[in-house]
Structures are given as C-alpha cells and as structure tokens.
Amino acid sequence: MKIKLAILGSDVSYLRKIVSVFNIKYADNLEIYSFTDMETMISELEENRVDVVLAEEAFDVDTKRLSPKCGFAYLVDKQGIESFRDQQAIPKFQKADLIYKQILSVYSEKATAVIGGGKKDSSCRVVSFISPGGGMGCSVAAAAYAKRMASRRKKVLYLNLELFADINIFFQGEGQFTFSHIIYALKNQKTNLILKLESCVRQDHSGVMFYAGPEVPLDLKELKAENVKRLLAEARNIGYDYIVIDSDFALDDISIVLWKEADSVVAVTDGEEISNRKLEYMCEAFKILEKREDYSYLGKLLLLYNKFSSKTGVTLQGMGIPEIGGIPRYEQATAGMIADKIATLDFLDNIG
C-alpha cells in the first residue's frame, strides 16, 4: 500500500526537486500529487482522497476543508521549528530520508493500515542485557553486541529502556523524534504504532538502528508492562534480525515481560563478591517465580564476565548458568571506544 501525498508549494523549483527525489527513492511507498494553487488542490481532494498534505508556509490552509482522515503538516524554511500555525512543521531543507520519516509520523496519527514490507515472521531474536548491580558494564556490553551483529550484516534495533541512559555515548544519528514520541504512541491506541516506530528510528554509522533517549527521562515511568509487550511485538513485525534490549533490572512487571519476551538473557557481572551475591539473589528470586508460574526463566540465562580480575573476583560455580566468556579490562578509553573493541570479540556470536 502507498501513502497518497499531496504537496502544495509556491516555490516551483523546490516542488519539482522534492517530487523528483521522492519518486526516485520512495516509488514503492509514495504516490505524489503536487499543486501550486490551494483552491485547485482542495477541489481535487474532494474527489481524490489523499493520506497526507504538506503545504509551504506561504499558504494558510484551513485544515477543516480536508478529510478528517488526512494528515497535515507545514513545510517551513527554518530548522528547529516543531509547529507552525498550530500544525506540525517539517523543515524543507533537510535530507529526503528525514522528511520521509516525518511524513510517516504524520500519516501514523491517522492511518489504520500498514505500508511497506517487514518480514513479519518469527526469525527476529530478542536478546536482553541485564545486571544485578550497577557499574558492571552492562550497557557497554549491550551496545557492543548490537554493533557486532550489525557488522555481520544483520538488521539490528538497539532498545534502551534504562531510566537514566545516555545513548549518545554509543550511537548517534539524525532525526527529529525521540523515544518520548514512541511512549506517547503506545499510550494513544489510535496511532499506527509500526509507522510511528519506523518514523522515529535513527541509524548509527555502524548500521545499528536506535531511538534517541526520551526528552524527559521520567517519561519512561509512564510505560506499563503491556506497553512494553506491545512495543516488542510490533518491533518484531518490522523485520529486524535482532532486537537488543538494555534495561534496568528489578523484579517488577516490566522486567518479567522482558525476560519472557527475550530469546536469551545476558547477565553481566564482574565476579566480585558483592556482584556474585546479587546474582545469586536474582537467580533465587526467579526460581521462586518459576515454581509459581511453571515457566522456565533461568533456562534463558547466559553469564558474561566484564572487567574481570582474578585478584578481586571469582567465577560462580555450580549454578548451571552457561558462561559466554570474559571481556578484558580496557584502560584509558571512553565507553564508546570500549564498545567498539568488545564488538570485535568472536565469543559474542555464542549469544544467539
């Protein structure tokens, strides 16, 4: 299915250029109509339905004359403007890919059908990284694994659900939207979530797809277990080979959903005494849950040692948890640099 897009512009040169680019890059996803006169466009739209209308700011469009099912946004000259005349604003002079994602976002607010082609099968693997305590390098390991899989030509989504994460340490990419927009879409049942996910995602130079952190970290507190379950279900349908989750660990409903939805759960620890004790407590808690729910949580667990030192740590024995391997200690390097180094370690392929 194609999005029917109408563009109303007074700048004929720009209008021709953007229509040409969209016809080349998004011929399978967009059906484009262009106009230079507002009344002509309104008249045409009375007979031919479109899904999204973009209008340059020179036109004062009465959106009540458009179909209630038609999305609308202004094309504006300046960067950094989010709204114009109380309507969504899309900067004209940016990469076509970014404009297309913003069109998807506008369409997602009105759409009931899904465009494009995800694999929509069960081949997507979800790998969740957790740590029983802070400071053990769980986020570095998760980012490294995402980079590793992307380097092997896999389509990878890195999904960070930590309350106070700094995703820019590991991944950077262009885009207007953040994870706050995803949270809003999850709360708003009328939004087409798959389209919203595709419109908000960014791509790192490594190839890893990710969402920029929420505008306000506390936005994540709005998420419920059912929201997270729906998020993962829809993300699987997009066609990712791997979804790599980095999250805070707590014995709450969201942690349990993440554990159940994951194909593998990687526990990152440094082998020090207090870390081992916390890991043992975590495993004991899940043994209790297993008896209550008749579900094998621990059967998904893998153990990854990070920054391990034989002087201060010991490996846990007799717990029946498979060990993936150990990550050496890297000195005088940033977290991003360390993630890149870890991504070259072959034993990460044993995760899944």
Coordinates of C-alpha atoms in Angstrom, one line a residue:
M1 CA 0.0 0.0 0.0
K2 CA 1.3 3.5 -0.9
I3 CA 0.8 6.7 1.0
K4 CA -1.0 9.2 -1.2
L5 CA 0.8 12.5 -0.6
A6 CA -0.2 16.0 -1.8
I7 CA 2.4 18.8 -1.7
L8 CA 1.2 22.4 -2.0
G9 CA 4.0 24.8 -2.9
S10 CA 4.8 28.3 -4.3
D11 CA 8.5 27.5 -4.9
V12 CA 8.2 25.7 -8.2
S13 CA 11.9 24.8 -8.3
Y14 CA 11.7 23.2 -4.8
L15 CA 8.4 21.5 -5.6
R16 CA 9.9 19.8 -8.7
K17 CA 13.0 18.8 -6.9
I18 CA 11.3 17.2 -3.9
V19 CA 8.8 15.4 -6.1
S20 CA 11.6 14.0 -8.3
V21 CA 13.6 12.8 -5.3
F22 CA 10.6 11.1 -3.7
N23 CA 9.7 9.5 -6.9
I24 CA 13.2 8.0 -7.2
K25 CA 13.7 7.0 -3.6
Y26 CA 10.2 6.1 -2.4
A27 CA 8.4 5.0 -5.6
D28 CA 7.1 1.9 -3.8
N29 CA 5.8 3.8 -0.8
L30 CA 4.6 7.2 -2.0
E31 CA 2.1 8.3 -4.7
I32 CA 2.6 12.0 -5.1
Y33 CA 0.4 14.9 -6.3
S34 CA 1.8 18.5 -6.5
F35 CA -0.1 21.8 -6.6
T36 CA 0.7 25.5 -6.7
D37 CA -2.8 26.7 -6.1
M38 CA -4.6 26.0 -2.8
E39 CA -8.2 26.1 -4.2
T40 CA -7.2 23.8 -7.1
M41 CA -5.8 21.3 -4.6
I42 CA -8.9 21.5 -2.3
S43 CA -11.1 20.9 -5.3
E44 CA -9.1 17.9 -6.5
L45 CA -9.0 16.4 -3.0
E46 CA -12.8 16.5 -2.8
E47 CA -12.8 13.7 -5.5
N48 CA -9.4 12.0 -4.9
R49 CA -8.6 11.1 -1.3
V50 CA -5.0 11.6 -0.1
D51 CA -3.4 10.5 3.1
V52 CA -1.1 13.4 3.9
V53 CA -1.0 17.0 2.7
L54 CA 2.2 19.1 3.0
A55 CA 1.9 22.9 2.4
E56 CA 4.6 25.6 2.3
E57 CA 4.1 28.2 5.0
A58 CA 3.1 30.8 2.3
F59 CA -0.3 29.1 2.3
D60 CA -2.8 29.5 5.2
V61 CA -4.6 26.2 4.9
D62 CA -7.9 25.7 6.6
T63 CA -7.5 22.0 7.6
K64 CA -11.2 21.7 8.3
R65 CA -11.6 21.6 4.5
L66 CA -9.5 18.5 4.4
S67 CA -10.7 15.0 5.2
P68 CA -10.7 14.1 8.9
K69 CA -8.6 11.1 7.9
C70 CA -6.0 13.2 6.2
G71 CA -2.7 14.1 8.0
F72 CA -1.3 17.6 7.6
A73 CA 1.9 19.5 8.1
Y74 CA 3.6 22.7 7.0
L75 CA 6.9 22.8 5.1
V76 CA 8.9 25.6 6.8
D77 CA 12.1 27.3 5.8
K78 CA 13.8 27.3 9.2
Q79 CA 15.3 24.4 11.1
G80 CA 14.3 23.6 14.6
I81 CA 10.6 24.6 14.3
E82 CA 8.2 21.9 15.6
S83 CA 4.9 23.7 14.9
F84 CA 3.5 26.4 12.6
R85 CA 0.0 27.9 12.9
D86 CA -0.7 25.2 15.5
Q87 CA 0.1 22.4 13.0
Q88 CA 3.1 20.1 12.8
A89 CA 6.1 21.7 11.0
I90 CA 8.6 19.9 8.7
P91 CA 11.8 21.8 7.7
K92 CA 12.1 21.9 3.9
F93 CA 15.8 21.9 3.6
Q94 CA 17.0 18.6 5.1
K95 CA 17.7 15.2 3.8
A96 CA 14.9 13.5 1.9
D97 CA 15.2 10.5 4.3
L98 CA 14.4 12.7 7.3
I99 CA 11.4 14.4 5.5
Y100 CA 10.1 10.9 4.6
K101 CA 10.2 9.8 8.2
Q102 CA 8.3 12.9 9.3
I103 CA 5.7 12.1 6.6
L104 CA 5.4 8.6 8.1
S105 CA 4.9 10.2 11.5
V106 CA 2.1 12.5 10.3
Y107 CA 0.5 9.5 8.5
S108 CA 0.8 7.3 11.6
E109 CA -1.6 9.6 13.5
K110 CA -4.4 8.9 11.0
A111 CA -3.6 5.5 9.5
T112 CA -5.2 2.2 10.2
A113 CA -3.3 0.2 7.5
V114 CA 0.4 -0.6 7.4
I115 CA 2.6 0.2 4.4
G116 CA 6.0 -1.2 3.5
G117 CA 7.3 -4.7 3.9
G118 CA 8.6 -6.2 7.1
K119 CA 9.4 -9.8 7.3
K120 CA 6.6 -10.4 9.8
D121 CA 7.9 -13.8 10.9
S122 CA 9.4 -15.3 14.0
S123 CA 13.0 -15.1 12.8
C124 CA 13.7 -12.0 14.9
R125 CA 15.7 -12.8 18.0
V126 CA 15.4 -10.7 21.2
V127 CA 18.5 -10.5 23.4
S128 CA 18.1 -8.7 26.7
F129 CA 21.1 -7.5 28.7
I130 CA 20.8 -7.1 32.5
S131 CA 23.0 -6.7 35.5
P132 CA 22.2 -7.5 39.1
G133 CA 24.0 -4.3 40.1
G134 CA 25.4 -1.0 38.7
G135 CA 28.8 -0.3 37.4
M136 CA 29.5 -3.7 35.7
G137 CA 29.4 -2.5 32.2
C138 CA 26.0 -3.9 31.1
S139 CA 25.3 -1.0 28.7
V140 CA 28.7 -1.2 27.1
A141 CA 28.2 -5.0 26.5
A142 CA 24.7 -4.5 25.1
A143 CA 25.9 -1.8 22.7
A144 CA 28.9 -3.9 21.7
Y145 CA 26.7 -6.9 20.9
A146 CA 24.4 -4.7 18.8
K147 CA 27.4 -3.4 16.9
R148 CA 28.7 -6.9 16.4
M149 CA 25.5 -8.2 14.9
A150 CA 25.2 -5.1 12.6
S151 CA 28.8 -5.7 11.4
R152 CA 27.6 -9.2 10.3
R153 CA 25.0 -7.5 8.0
K154 CA 22.1 -8.1 10.4
K155 CA 19.3 -5.6 10.8
V156 CA 19.6 -4.7 14.5
L157 CA 17.5 -2.5 16.8
Y158 CA 19.1 -1.3 20.0
L159 CA 16.4 -0.6 22.5
N160 CA 17.4 1.2 25.7
L161 CA 14.8 1.2 28.5
E162 CA 17.1 2.4 31.3
L163 CA 15.7 5.3 33.2
F164 CA 18.9 7.5 33.0
A165 CA 20.6 6.3 29.9
D166 CA 23.0 8.3 27.7
I167 CA 22.6 6.6 24.3
N168 CA 24.7 9.2 22.6
I169 CA 27.8 7.6 24.2
F170 CA 27.4 4.7 21.8
F171 CA 25.1 5.7 19.0
Q172 CA 24.4 8.8 17.0
G173 CA 22.1 9.5 14.1
E174 CA 20.0 12.2 12.6
G175 CA 16.3 12.6 13.3
Q176 CA 13.7 14.8 14.9
F177 CA 11.9 12.4 17.1
T178 CA 12.8 10.7 20.4
F179 CA 11.6 7.8 22.5
S180 CA 9.1 10.1 24.1
H181 CA 7.1 10.1 20.8
I182 CA 7.1 6.3 21.0
I183 CA 5.8 6.3 24.6
Y184 CA 3.0 8.7 23.5
A185 CA 2.1 6.4 20.6
L186 CA 1.9 3.5 22.9
K187 CA -0.5 5.3 25.2
N188 CA -2.6 6.5 22.2
Q189 CA -4.3 3.5 20.8
K190 CA -5.4 5.3 17.7
T191 CA -1.8 5.8 16.4
N192 CA -0.4 3.2 13.9
L193 CA 2.5 2.0 16.1
I194 CA 4.5 0.3 13.4
L195 CA 4.6 3.5 11.3
K196 CA 5.5 5.6 14.4
L197 CA 8.3 3.2 15.2
E198 CA 9.7 3.4 11.6
S199 CA 9.4 7.2 11.6
C200 CA 11.2 7.8 14.9
V201 CA 14.1 5.3 14.5
R202 CA 17.6 6.6 13.8
Q203 CA 20.6 4.8 12.3
D204 CA 24.2 4.9 13.7
H205 CA 27.2 4.8 11.3
S206 CA 27.7 1.2 12.5
G207 CA 24.3 0.3 11.0
V208 CA 22.6 -0.2 14.3
M209 CA 19.1 1.3 14.5
F210 CA 18.1 3.0 17.7
Y211 CA 15.8 5.5 19.4
A212 CA 17.1 8.7 20.9
G213 CA 16.5 8.9 24.6
P214 CA 13.3 10.5 25.9
E215 CA 13.1 14.2 26.2
V216 CA 12.5 13.8 29.9
P217 CA 13.9 10.6 31.5
L218 CA 10.8 10.3 33.7
D219 CA 8.7 9.7 30.6
L220 CA 9.9 6.1 30.8
K221 CA 8.0 5.8 34.1
E222 CA 4.8 6.1 32.0
L223 CA 5.4 2.7 30.4
K224 CA 3.5 -0.3 31.7
A225 CA 4.2 -4.0 31.1
E226 CA 1.5 -4.2 28.5
N227 CA 3.1 -1.2 26.6
V228 CA 6.5 -2.9 26.5
K229 CA 5.0 -6.2 25.3
R230 CA 3.1 -4.4 22.5
L231 CA 6.3 -2.4 21.6
L232 CA 8.3 -5.6 21.2
A233 CA 5.6 -7.4 19.2
E234 CA 5.3 -4.5 16.7
A235 CA 9.1 -4.1 16.5
R236 CA 9.4 -7.8 15.6
N237 CA 7.0 -7.2 12.7
I238 CA 9.2 -4.5 11.2
G239 CA 11.7 -7.1 10.1
Y240 CA 14.7 -6.8 12.4
D241 CA 17.0 -9.8 12.7
Y242 CA 17.9 -8.8 16.3
I243 CA 16.4 -6.6 19.0
V244 CA 19.0 -5.9 21.7
I245 CA 17.5 -4.6 24.9
D246 CA 19.4 -2.7 27.6
S247 CA 17.3 -2.2 30.7
D248 CA 17.4 -1.6 34.5
F249 CA 16.7 -4.8 36.4
A250 CA 14.1 -5.1 39.1
L251 CA 11.6 -7.8 40.0
D252 CA 8.7 -5.8 38.5
D253 CA 6.2 -6.5 35.8
I254 CA 8.3 -4.9 33.0
S255 CA 11.4 -7.0 33.9
I256 CA 9.3 -10.1 33.9
V257 CA 7.8 -9.2 30.4
L258 CA 11.3 -8.5 29.1
W259 CA 12.6 -11.8 30.5
K260 CA 9.7 -13.7 28.9
E261 CA 9.9 -12.0 25.5
A262 CA 13.7 -12.5 25.2
D263 CA 15.2 -15.5 23.4
S264 CA 18.3 -15.0 25.5
V265 CA 19.0 -13.0 28.7
V266 CA 22.6 -12.0 29.3
A267 CA 23.6 -11.2 32.9
V268 CA 26.7 -9.1 33.0
T269 CA 28.8 -9.2 36.2
D270 CA 32.4 -8.6 37.2
G271 CA 32.9 -11.6 39.5
E272 CA 33.5 -9.6 42.7
E273 CA 32.0 -10.8 45.9
I274 CA 29.1 -8.4 46.2
S275 CA 28.2 -8.8 42.5
N276 CA 28.1 -12.6 42.8
R277 CA 25.9 -12.4 45.8
K278 CA 23.5 -10.1 43.9
L279 CA 23.5 -12.5 41.0
E280 CA 22.7 -15.4 43.4
Y281 CA 19.8 -13.5 44.9
M282 CA 18.4 -12.7 41.5
C283 CA 18.5 -16.4 40.5
E284 CA 16.9 -17.4 43.7
A285 CA 14.1 -15.0 43.1
F286 CA 13.4 -16.4 39.7
K287 CA 13.5 -19.9 41.0
I288 CA 10.6 -18.9 43.2
L289 CA 8.7 -17.3 40.3
E290 CA 9.3 -20.5 38.2
K291 CA 7.6 -22.6 40.8
R292 CA 4.7 -20.1 41.0
E293 CA 4.2 -19.7 37.3
D294 CA 5.5 -23.0 35.9
Y295 CA 7.7 -21.1 33.5
S296 CA 11.5 -21.5 32.9
Y297 CA 13.0 -18.1 33.4
L298 CA 16.6 -19.3 34.2
G299 CA 16.7 -21.5 31.1
K300 CA 17.3 -18.3 29.0
L301 CA 20.1 -17.0 31.2
L302 CA 23.7 -16.6 30.0
L303 CA 26.6 -15.2 32.0
L304 CA 29.0 -12.7 30.7
Y305 CA 32.0 -11.5 32.8
N306 CA 33.2 -8.0 32.3
K307 CA 36.3 -6.2 33.7
F308 CA 37.1 -9.5 35.5
S309 CA 40.2 -9.7 37.6
S310 CA 41.4 -12.8 39.3
K311 CA 42.8 -10.6 42.1
T312 CA 39.3 -9.3 43.1
G313 CA 36.8 -11.7 41.6
V314 CA 35.9 -15.3 41.2
T315 CA 33.6 -17.1 38.7
L316 CA 30.4 -18.6 40.1
Q317 CA 30.5 -22.4 40.1
G318 CA 27.7 -25.0 40.3
M319 CA 24.9 -22.7 39.3
G320 CA 24.2 -24.3 35.9
I321 CA 24.4 -21.0 34.0
P322 CA 26.3 -21.2 30.7
E323 CA 29.2 -18.7 30.5
I324 CA 29.7 -16.9 27.3
G325 CA 33.1 -15.6 28.0
G326 CA 35.0 -12.8 29.6
I327 CA 35.7 -9.2 28.5
P328 CA 39.1 -7.9 29.4
R329 CA 39.6 -4.6 31.2
Y330 CA 40.3 -1.7 28.9
E331 CA 42.2 1.2 30.3
Q332 CA 42.2 4.9 29.2
A333 CA 39.3 4.5 26.7
T334 CA 35.9 6.0 26.5
A335 CA 32.8 3.9 26.9
G336 CA 32.1 4.2 23.1
M337 CA 35.7 3.1 22.3
I338 CA 35.4 0.2 24.6
A339 CA 32.1 -0.9 23.0
D340 CA 33.8 -0.8 19.6
K341 CA 36.7 -3.0 20.9
I342 CA 34.3 -5.5 22.6
A343 CA 32.3 -5.8 19.3
T344 CA 35.4 -7.5 17.7
L345 CA 35.3 -10.4 20.2
D346 CA 34.3 -13.6 18.5
F347 CA 32.7 -15.2 21.5
L348 CA 29.8 -12.8 21.3
D349 CA 28.5 -14.9 18.5
N350 CA 27.7 -17.6 21.0
I351 CA 24.8 -15.5 22.5
G352 CA 22.4 -16.3 19.7

